[in-house]
Amino acid sequence: MSGVNDFAFKMATVNGTGSASANGLLMQAIFRMGIPVSGKNIFPSNIQGLPTWYEIRVSRDGYTARPEAVDLVVALNTGTYAQDVAAVRPGGYLVYDGSWPLDGELLRDDITILPVPFGQMCVEAFEGDRTRTLLRNIVYTGTLSALLDIDMAVIEEMLKEKFAKKKSLLDANFKAIEMGYEYARKQFSCPLPFHLKKMDATGGSIVIDGNTAAALGCVYAGATVGAWYPITPSTSLMEAYKDFCERFRVDRETGEKKYALIQAEDELAAAGMIIGAGWAGARSFTSTAGPGISLMEEFIGLAYYAEVPAVFFDIQRTGPSTGMPTRTQQGDILATAYASHGDTKHLCLYPSDPRECFYMASEAFDLAERYQTPVFVLSDLDIGMNDWVVPRLTWDDAYVPDRGKVLSAQALEQMTTKFSRYLDVDGDGIAARTLPGVHPKGAYFTRGSGHDKYGTYTEDAAAYQEVVDRLARKINGAARAVPAPEFHLQKGAEVGIVSIGGCHAAVLEATHRLKAQGIPADYMRIRAFPFDTPVEDFLRRHKTVFVVEQNRDAQLRALLTLETGVVRDHMIPVLDYGGLPLTAQRVVDAVVQHVHQGTAV
Amino acid sequence: MTSILKPPVIHPSLPKNALGLTRRDYEGAMSTLCAGCGHDSVTAALVQAFWELDVPPHRAAKMSGIGCSSKTTAYFMRQSHGFNGVHGRMPSLATGANAANRDLVYVGVSGDGDSLSIGLGQLCHAIRRSVNLLYVLENNGVYGLTKGQFSASADVGSTSKKGEANEQPPIDPVLLALSLGATFVGRSFSGDKAQLVPILKAALRHRGFAFVDVISPCVSFNDHVGSTKSYRYTREHYESLAPVDFVPVRQEITAAQDAAVTTVRMHDGSLVRFRKTDDTYDPTDRDAAYAHVRKHQEVGEIVTGLLYIDEDARDLHALNHTATTPLVDLPYADLCPGNTALQALQDEYR
Ligand SMILES: Cc1ncc(C[n+]2csc(CCOP(=O)(O)OP(=O)(O)O)c2C)c(N)n1
Ligand code: SF4
Ligand SMILES: [Mg+2]
């Protein structure tokens, strides 16, 4: 039930009208009041004129999953009124633009309806259609500040920061905020029963989206070559990388750039570029989404077989095909784990929030170079594009990049035997590589065609198999080096829940609710592939195992079935694939239903 | 497969280049192509060009796609790194490698299938980006490796080995490169080493995308009567433009002004000297070059020579303002802003 610092509200608007920045302002203001908050933008694949929603959840306990019930809806899009009125929980509130009457059919008597003539107020107070449209967002921000008790000083401080250089805009924004605020104070009893109260819970945190954090991770890891082709929801990762590089990687005196960012002609080319760069010795990466991964597959196989490091960020969106480009999903789990034809298997990392995007980004480069292979970082639209409150990031200045086994000019000079690219000298499945241009003795011919352990072309069965068997050993050996699963265990738990990536917030919250309902559950969050033995142990240890994920076909469960000895039917899929971030209740319901069924039998 | 094995001992009297290396030092693995394949002659020309230019083999990188032509990067400069990637995508690999290490000499070898069909997009965009690369297109009008299907460079009316005539208009790689803004465009013939070697040398010294189309007959699938890419047809329709001499910077001679010679100075000071056969031809005029090729094409002639050169071009790194030190050589400390900067930055994320 909702209460102080524990409720959810959402704004229903039309995209392209400037509501996004007002909504961001609201979320950030709550954050600055020290209250844990999360915001989720549900937007169309369109530039202007289609419905968009922004959901804000305030949770004094720090839960960030998408809320299942909405206490207050601000309905500003007449096109979605019916849906938005219906979304208010019984006993909740609806704010709408009272400049025009609400259709009688839409009235509900189990909610409180608060009309505010936003449009009319803006027409009277401001000049010009565009200005009026934009400021309407600020007026409703003012109204919400009154209804929810948002600290006006915080809002004003933020507006000042935002319009520091544009005095006239600042004045207009102040005026709009005041108008919305005063109107609500006069007309309604403020604040509403659920509202905000300053806390001290966000001091050590920042507000950041996963793509920005991942880009920062790339900069800190020392990545110098990025190549990409624009695609939602991955675009902002490369844009952020560019911004950070312009700030941190441009020589002040000469203007020289210590990075190369190439907008490729397509994803095939982007993959080729980063593989070429990785081969030449740079830390290189691309960011894309499912359609891009599909196009990159042939090259991914080349990098796997020829053993070239490269990092691929897959910011997953709803597939198949173009699917729903602005909705989230975890539909690429299988497509990345075994990307490309023939026998391949890839290292995959699954961050669950922006903070982990940062750390896993740098880890991905270390793994790619240590194992000389493509590494995938599977984020999703919700993590990548939405603002999250996460603990501050820190960087260990003692960090030294793990470049893996790369022979130096000196090592090559001293070599008495002929260098052979694919010889497993150390018995760990990883052969030493050389970089072009370093030393004449290091030269070898890199090929995606059949080769033996010396790197020579072969069509001989045994010589071919020797190499691919070593590759399997190498990749399976990486299971111990990739990020280990995270366990959240409870006393007396018989139920085990397994989940991945962006489901984390909802699943963790669900385990707390389940416990309160008398169902203690252990939770394992998979953080990487290939799986190490603790993953299989967890599955075996629990009588009932739920696998929670966001795709139709239970891809994580399929991967667990393929890669561990656990039979498929031991794992009960809990699937959510409509394109919106997961809610805790979805998980609770699935588990409760199953457990009760079980006891009834 | 060529049947002659190279003698294992190197004759002491073999001539040496400035690095003290013989031509043998620029050779590679034994070719596995059909005896008489034009591609092997292009390989020999590349060996000659690299040797004469004194390029340290380990400072060169050989890039290729898939096809008989693309295999040839294994057959020269065994002391260079080579990357035989996937079909039609050599330009992207070369672009990425070049972005990472701008100091290597890049040579890409491709075929007409590799370049003009599956890889057409990548070729075009590598030209646009002005990647500093010698791009050799070994053009035989067919897909050799998949046994003789027509390629996109097959002329209308040219027949396959089985007698079937091609009816689709060809893509002329030289006209394509000229129209896309390539800053160095040449065409030659695998059978004319005297013309090809100086063009390759000038191309290697060009800073930017140097495109060289080489008619390189496929003896197994496209050397019959009726083919317009056979040795015989090429010789009969060959129109050599202006023979070029390449004069490397250190050999620069202040030759007496010769009316019959046009000289283009390259960015590093080397000279390309065009011996004029046609007074009106200007190798620095893109439109004229285009018109010239078209005019001869209409009467069934294949214009060869160094067709166009622009030495004021800016390559990928100039356009990107990349550090002069190759990115791969920048120390990590130069790349990581450190924790203090991270903390300061995060004050903006509140
Ligand atoms: C994705 C892909 N499709 C098809 C092939 C098969 N294939 C190999 S070489 C080739 C054509 C090569 O023709 P060209 O580039 O003209 O080279 P040539 O053999 O004539 O020198 C084709 C279609 C392949 N290797 N990869
Ligand atoms: S098939 Fe043709 S292109 Fe291939 S090696 Fe033989 S002659 Fe050369
Ligand atoms: Mg061909």
GROMACS .gro file of C-alpha atoms in nm, chain A residues 32-348:
model
  317
   32ARG     CA    1   1.804   1.525  -0.444
   33MET     CA    2   1.557   1.509  -0.158
   34GLY     CA    3   1.750   1.198  -0.055
   35ILE     CA    4   1.471   0.958  -0.139
   36PRO     CA    5   1.531   0.636  -0.339
   37VAL     CA    6   1.354   0.669  -0.671
   38SER     CA    7   1.344   0.512  -1.016
   39GLY     CA    8   1.208   0.641  -1.342
   40LYS     CA    9   1.108   0.447  -1.649
   41ASN     CA   10   1.042   0.604  -1.983
   42ILE     CA   11   0.800   0.409  -2.199
   43PHE     CA   12   0.831   0.571  -2.536
   44PRO     CA   13   0.735   0.505  -2.898
   45SER     CA   14   0.959   0.434  -3.195
   46ASN     CA   15   0.881   0.772  -3.339
   47ILE     CA   16   1.009   1.127  -3.319
   48GLN     CA   17   0.694   1.324  -3.257
   49GLY     CA   18   0.326   1.278  -3.187
   50LEU     CA   19   0.286   0.931  -3.036
   51PRO     CA   20   0.195   0.836  -2.679
   52THR     CA   21   0.467   0.819  -2.420
   53TRP     CA   22   0.463   0.748  -2.049
   54TYR     CA   23   0.701   0.813  -1.770
   55GLU     CA   24   0.663   0.612  -1.453
   56ILE     CA   25   0.823   0.719  -1.130
   57ARG     CA   26   0.846   0.490  -0.834
   58VAL     CA   27   0.938   0.628  -0.496
   59SER     CA   28   1.054   0.364  -0.251
   60ARG     CA   29   1.196   0.442   0.088
   61ASP     CA   30   1.317   0.080   0.099
   62GLY     CA   31   1.509   0.128  -0.222
   63TYR     CA   32   1.310  -0.096  -0.454
   64THR     CA   33   1.357   0.004  -0.814
   65ALA     CA   34   1.152  -0.245  -1.015
   66ARG     CA   35   0.864  -0.118  -1.220
   67PRO     CA   36   0.559  -0.059  -0.997
   68GLU     CA   37   0.252  -0.274  -1.053
   69ALA     CA   38   0.003  -0.023  -0.917
   70VAL     CA   39   0.000   0.346  -0.995
   71ASP     CA   40  -0.131   0.584  -0.730
   72LEU     CA   41  -0.146   0.893  -0.945
   73VAL     CA   42  -0.170   0.944  -1.317
   74VAL     CA   43  -0.116   1.274  -1.492
   75ALA     CA   44  -0.316   1.232  -1.812
   76LEU     CA   45  -0.215   1.485  -2.075
   77ASN     CA   46  -0.265   1.283  -2.388
   78THR     CA   47  -0.632   1.278  -2.491
   79GLY     CA   48  -0.549   0.990  -2.724
   80THR     CA   49  -0.478   0.758  -2.433
   81TYR     CA   50  -0.724   0.893  -2.174
   82ALA     CA   51  -0.922   0.569  -2.150
   83GLN     CA   52  -0.613   0.363  -2.085
   84ASP     CA   53  -0.469   0.619  -1.843
   85VAL     CA   54  -0.786   0.660  -1.640
   86ALA     CA   55  -0.807   0.282  -1.612
   87ALA     CA   56  -0.446   0.264  -1.491
   88VAL     CA   57  -0.516   0.445  -1.163
   89ARG     CA   58  -0.546   0.203  -0.873
   90PRO     CA   59  -0.878   0.215  -0.688
   91GLY     CA   60  -0.855   0.496  -0.436
   92GLY     CA   61  -0.591   0.671  -0.642
   93TYR     CA   62  -0.584   1.006  -0.819
   94LEU     CA   63  -0.608   1.133  -1.171
   95VAL     CA   64  -0.481   1.474  -1.279
   96TYR     CA   65  -0.587   1.578  -1.625
   97ASP     CA   66  -0.593   1.890  -1.837
   98GLY     CA   67  -0.924   2.047  -1.735
   99SER     CA   68  -0.912   2.302  -2.018
  100TRP     CA   69  -1.143   2.057  -2.188
  101PRO     CA   70  -1.398   1.841  -2.005
  102LEU     CA   71  -1.327   1.473  -1.952
  103ASP     CA   72  -1.554   1.245  -2.150
  104GLY     CA   73  -1.836   1.121  -1.920
  105GLU     CA   74  -1.756   0.761  -2.001
  106LEU     CA   75  -1.414   0.802  -1.857
  107LEU     CA   76  -1.525   0.913  -1.515
  108ARG     CA   77  -1.460   0.667  -1.236
  109ASP     CA   78  -1.613   0.698  -0.894
  110ASP     CA   79  -1.347   0.492  -0.717
  111ILE     CA   80  -1.077   0.749  -0.780
  112THR     CA   81  -1.031   1.119  -0.716
  113ILE     CA   82  -1.021   1.329  -1.029
  114LEU     CA   83  -0.829   1.656  -1.017
  115PRO     CA   84  -0.875   1.879  -1.320
  116VAL     CA   85  -0.607   2.143  -1.383
  117PRO     CA   86  -0.649   2.375  -1.684
  118PHE     CA   87  -0.287   2.343  -1.794
  119GLY     CA   88  -0.353   2.436  -2.156
  120GLN     CA   89  -0.563   2.735  -2.073
  121MET     CA   90  -0.316   2.862  -1.816
  122CYS     CA   91  -0.035   2.844  -2.067
  123VAL     CA   92  -0.236   3.020  -2.337
  124GLU     CA   93  -0.304   3.304  -2.096
  125ALA     CA   94   0.048   3.330  -1.958
  126PHE     CA   95   0.279   3.264  -2.254
  127GLU     CA   96   0.322   3.353  -2.620
  128GLY     CA   97   0.374   3.109  -2.905
  129ASP     CA   98   0.254   2.753  -2.953
  130ARG     CA   99   0.589   2.585  -2.898
  131THR     CA  100   0.661   2.776  -2.579
  132ARG     CA  101   0.314   2.699  -2.446
  133THR     CA  102   0.354   2.329  -2.524
  134LEU     CA  103   0.694   2.311  -2.358
  135LEU     CA  104   0.595   2.505  -2.049
  136ARG     CA  105   0.284   2.299  -1.996
  137ASN     CA  106   0.523   2.029  -1.876
  138ILE     CA  107   0.671   2.267  -1.623
  139VAL     CA  108   0.325   2.368  -1.505
  140TYR     CA  109   0.235   2.007  -1.428
  141THR     CA  110   0.571   1.970  -1.256
  142GLY     CA  111   0.459   2.257  -1.031
  143THR     CA  112   0.124   2.092  -0.966
  144LEU     CA  113   0.294   1.765  -0.874
  145SER     CA  114   0.532   1.953  -0.646
  146ALA     CA  115   0.230   2.074  -0.450
  147LEU     CA  116   0.044   1.744  -0.453
  148LEU     CA  117   0.347   1.537  -0.357
  149ASP     CA  118   0.532   1.789  -0.145
  150ILE     CA  119   0.838   1.810  -0.365
  151ASP     CA  120   1.083   2.058  -0.223
  152MET     CA  121   1.039   2.373  -0.433
  153ALA     CA  122   1.387   2.491  -0.341
  154VAL     CA  123   1.529   2.180  -0.504
  155ILE     CA  124   1.324   2.233  -0.818
  156GLU     CA  125   1.428   2.594  -0.841
  157GLU     CA  126   1.792   2.508  -0.792
  158MET     CA  127   1.769   2.258  -1.076
  159LEU     CA  128   1.601   2.504  -1.308
  160LYS     CA  129   1.874   2.755  -1.230
  161GLU     CA  130   2.142   2.501  -1.320
  162LYS     CA  131   1.963   2.411  -1.637
  163PHE     CA  132   1.899   2.763  -1.761
  164ALA     CA  133   2.209   2.926  -1.613
  165LYS     CA  134   2.286   3.091  -1.943
  166LYS     CA  135   1.931   3.167  -2.056
  167LYS     CA  136   1.777   3.417  -1.820
  168SER     CA  137   1.456   3.463  -2.016
  169LEU     CA  138   1.391   3.089  -2.022
  170LEU     CA  139   1.461   3.068  -1.652
  171ASP     CA  140   1.204   3.335  -1.576
  172ALA     CA  141   0.941   3.164  -1.789
  173ASN     CA  142   1.011   2.831  -1.621
  174PHE     CA  143   0.986   2.986  -1.276
  175LYS     CA  144   0.657   3.141  -1.371
  176ALA     CA  145   0.523   2.810  -1.501
  177ILE     CA  146   0.630   2.619  -1.193
  178GLU     CA  147   0.464   2.875  -0.965
  179MET     CA  148   0.144   2.867  -1.166
  180GLY     CA  149   0.106   2.492  -1.141
  181TYR     CA  150   0.203   2.492  -0.778
  182GLU     CA  151  -0.029   2.773  -0.669
  183TYR     CA  152  -0.323   2.633  -0.861
  184ALA     CA  153  -0.296   2.299  -0.682
  185ARG     CA  154  -0.250   2.459  -0.343
  186LYS     CA  155  -0.564   2.665  -0.392
  187GLN     CA  156  -0.790   2.406  -0.546
  188PHE     CA  157  -0.691   2.080  -0.375
  189SER     CA  158  -0.592   1.971  -0.033
  190CYS     CA  159  -0.219   1.932  -0.057
  191PRO     CA  160  -0.028   1.718  -0.013
  192LEU     CA  161  -0.200   1.393  -0.104
  193PRO     CA  162  -0.198   1.112   0.156
  194PHE     CA  163   0.104   0.961  -0.021
  195HIS     CA  164   0.378   1.215  -0.066
  196LEU     CA  165   0.743   1.286  -0.018
  197LYS     CA  166   0.945   1.353   0.290
  198LYS     CA  167   1.314   1.431   0.286
  199MET     CA  168   1.543   1.137   0.358
  200ASP     CA  169   1.915   1.083   0.360
  201ALA     CA  170   1.938   0.774   0.145
  202THR     CA  171   2.093   0.893  -0.181
  203GLY     CA  172   2.400   1.084  -0.064
  204GLY     CA  173   2.648   0.828  -0.197
  205SER     CA  174   2.458   0.773  -0.520
  206ILE     CA  175   2.433   0.911  -0.869
  207VAL     CA  176   2.161   0.914  -1.131
  208ILE     CA  177   2.287   0.754  -1.450
  209ASP     CA  178   2.171   0.534  -1.734
  210GLY     CA  179   2.344   0.212  -1.830
  211ASN     CA  180   2.465   0.326  -2.170
  212THR     CA  181   2.640   0.627  -2.023
  213ALA     CA  182   2.795   0.411  -1.753
  214ALA     CA  183   2.908   0.150  -2.008
  215ALA     CA  184   3.065   0.420  -2.224
  216LEU     CA  185   3.250   0.551  -1.923
  217GLY     CA  186   3.370   0.197  -1.855
  218CYS     CA  187   3.510   0.181  -2.210
  219VAL     CA  188   3.698   0.506  -2.160
  220TYR     CA  189   3.839   0.388  -1.827
  221ALA     CA  190   3.934   0.050  -1.969
  222GLY     CA  191   4.146   0.226  -2.229
  223ALA     CA  192   3.937   0.138  -2.534
  224THR     CA  193   4.054   0.343  -2.830
  225VAL     CA  194   3.859   0.220  -3.130
  226GLY     CA  195   3.480   0.218  -3.144
  227ALA     CA  196   3.273   0.143  -3.452
  228TRP     CA  197   2.899   0.134  -3.470
  229TYR     CA  198   2.585   0.183  -3.671
  230PRO     CA  199   2.301   0.374  -3.503
  231ILE     CA  200   2.024   0.163  -3.354
  232THR     CA  201   1.791   0.211  -3.059
  233PRO     CA  202   1.852   0.147  -2.773
  234SER     CA  203   2.229   0.132  -2.813
  235THR     CA  204   2.297   0.465  -2.980
  236SER     CA  205   2.343   0.664  -2.662
  237LEU     CA  206   2.631   0.440  -2.560
  238MET     CA  207   2.846   0.554  -2.851
  239GLU     CA  208   2.729   0.911  -2.817
  240ALA     CA  209   2.831   0.908  -2.452
  241TYR     CA  210   3.168   0.754  -2.544
  242LYS     CA  211   3.221   1.039  -2.788
  243ASP     CA  212   3.129   1.300  -2.526
  244PHE     CA  213   3.362   1.149  -2.268
  245CYS     CA  214   3.643   1.121  -2.520
  246GLU     CA  215   3.601   1.481  -2.625
  247ARG     CA  216   3.642   1.566  -2.261
  248PHE     CA  217   3.916   1.328  -2.155
  249ARG     CA  218   4.095   1.214  -2.468
  250VAL     CA  219   4.164   1.523  -2.672
  251ASP     CA  220   4.507   1.679  -2.638
  252ARG     CA  221   4.446   2.036  -2.526
  253GLU     CA  222   4.740   2.177  -2.719
  254THR     CA  223   4.729   1.989  -3.046
  255GLY     CA  224   4.361   1.898  -3.060
  256GLU     CA  225   4.466   1.543  -3.141
  257LYS     CA  226   4.226   1.268  -3.048
  258LYS     CA  227   4.343   0.966  -2.857
  259TYR     CA  228   4.061   0.755  -2.992
  260ALA     CA  229   3.892   0.674  -3.321
  261LEU     CA  230   3.518   0.651  -3.333
  262ILE     CA  231   3.383   0.540  -3.668
  263GLN     CA  232   3.022   0.547  -3.771
  264ALA     CA  233   3.019   0.247  -4.000
  265GLU     CA  234   2.800   0.188  -4.304
  266ASP     CA  235   2.629  -0.102  -4.129
  267GLU     CA  236   2.680  -0.346  -3.846
  268LEU     CA  237   2.881  -0.587  -4.059
  269ALA     CA  238   3.135  -0.316  -4.118
  270ALA     CA  239   3.126  -0.211  -3.753
  271ALA     CA  240   3.210  -0.568  -3.653
  272GLY     CA  241   3.486  -0.586  -3.912
  273MET     CA  242   3.636  -0.261  -3.792
  274ILE     CA  243   3.656  -0.360  -3.430
  275ILE     CA  244   3.797  -0.700  -3.520
  276GLY     CA  245   4.056  -0.534  -3.742
  277ALA     CA  246   4.142  -0.298  -3.458
  278GLY     CA  247   4.155  -0.578  -3.202
  279TRP     CA  248   4.385  -0.773  -3.432
  280ALA     CA  249   4.613  -0.471  -3.460
  281GLY     CA  250   4.628  -0.444  -3.081
  282ALA     CA  251   4.374  -0.181  -2.982
  283ARG     CA  252   4.097  -0.228  -2.729
  284SER     CA  253   3.795  -0.201  -2.954
  285PHE     CA  254   3.421  -0.224  -2.915
  286THR     CA  255   3.084  -0.174  -3.076
  287SER     CA  256   2.738  -0.118  -2.939
  288THR     CA  257   2.429  -0.250  -3.107
  289ALA     CA  258   2.097  -0.426  -3.056
  290GLY     CA  259   1.955  -0.756  -3.181
  291PRO     CA  260   1.926  -0.668  -3.550
  292GLY     CA  261   2.289  -0.562  -3.547
  293ILE     CA  262   2.399  -0.882  -3.377
  294SER     CA  263   2.224  -1.077  -3.653
  295LEU     CA  264   2.425  -0.891  -3.915
  296MET     CA  265   2.753  -0.933  -3.730
  297GLU     CA  266   2.737  -1.307  -3.698
  298GLU     CA  267   2.978  -1.407  -3.974
  299PHE     CA  268   3.244  -1.177  -3.837
  300ILE     CA  269   3.185  -1.298  -3.482
  301GLY     CA  270   3.270  -1.650  -3.596
  302LEU     CA  271   3.587  -1.520  -3.757
  303ALA     CA  272   3.696  -1.350  -3.436
  304TYR     CA  273   3.619  -1.664  -3.239
  305TYR     CA  274   3.809  -1.895  -3.472
  306ALA     CA  275   4.100  -1.666  -3.557
  307GLU     CA  276   4.109  -1.563  -3.188
  308VAL     CA  277   4.078  -1.189  -3.205
  309PRO     CA  278   3.958  -0.985  -2.907
  310ALA     CA  279   3.664  -0.745  -2.943
  311VAL     CA  280   3.383  -0.629  -2.716
  312PHE     CA  281   3.020  -0.623  -2.829
  313PHE     CA  282   2.758  -0.438  -2.629
  314ASP     CA  283   2.413  -0.572  -2.709
  315ILE     CA  284   2.150  -0.339  -2.567
  316GLN     CA  285   1.861  -0.577  -2.610
  317ARG     CA  286   1.524  -0.467  -2.736
  318THR     CA  287   1.207  -0.654  -2.824
  319GLY     CA  288   1.252  -0.891  -3.119
  320PRO     CA  289   1.227  -1.076  -3.348
  321SER     CA  290   1.304  -0.870  -3.656
  322THR     CA  291   1.253  -0.497  -3.602
  323GLY     CA  292   1.013  -0.595  -3.326
  324MET     CA  293   0.933  -0.318  -3.083
  325PRO     CA  294   1.248  -0.107  -3.097
  326THR     CA  295   1.165   0.103  -2.792
  327ARG     CA  296   1.063  -0.180  -2.565
  328THR     CA  297   1.289  -0.397  -2.354
  329GLN     CA  298   1.353  -0.773  -2.366
  330GLN     CA  299   1.615  -1.037  -2.299
  331GLY     CA  300   1.572  -1.204  -2.632
  332ASP     CA  301   1.935  -1.234  -2.738
  333ILE     CA  302   2.063  -1.472  -2.472
  334LEU     CA  303   2.091  -1.768  -2.709
  335ALA     CA  304   2.178  -1.560  -3.015
  336THR     CA  305   2.489  -1.426  -2.845
  337ALA     CA  306   2.599  -1.734  -2.651
  338TYR     CA  307   2.642  -1.929  -2.974
  339ALA     CA  308   2.656  -1.650  -3.231
  340SER     CA  309   2.774  -1.748  -3.582
  341HIS     CA  310   2.771  -2.074  -3.774
  342GLY     CA  311   2.968  -2.383  -3.683
  343ASP     CA  312   3.072  -2.467  -3.329
  344THR     CA  313   3.111  -2.143  -3.142
  345LYS     CA  314   3.058  -2.034  -2.786
  346HIS     CA  315   3.113  -1.691  -2.644
  347LEU     CA  316   3.183  -1.516  -2.319
  348CYS     CA  317   2.877  -1.313  -2.219
   0.00000   0.00000   0.00000
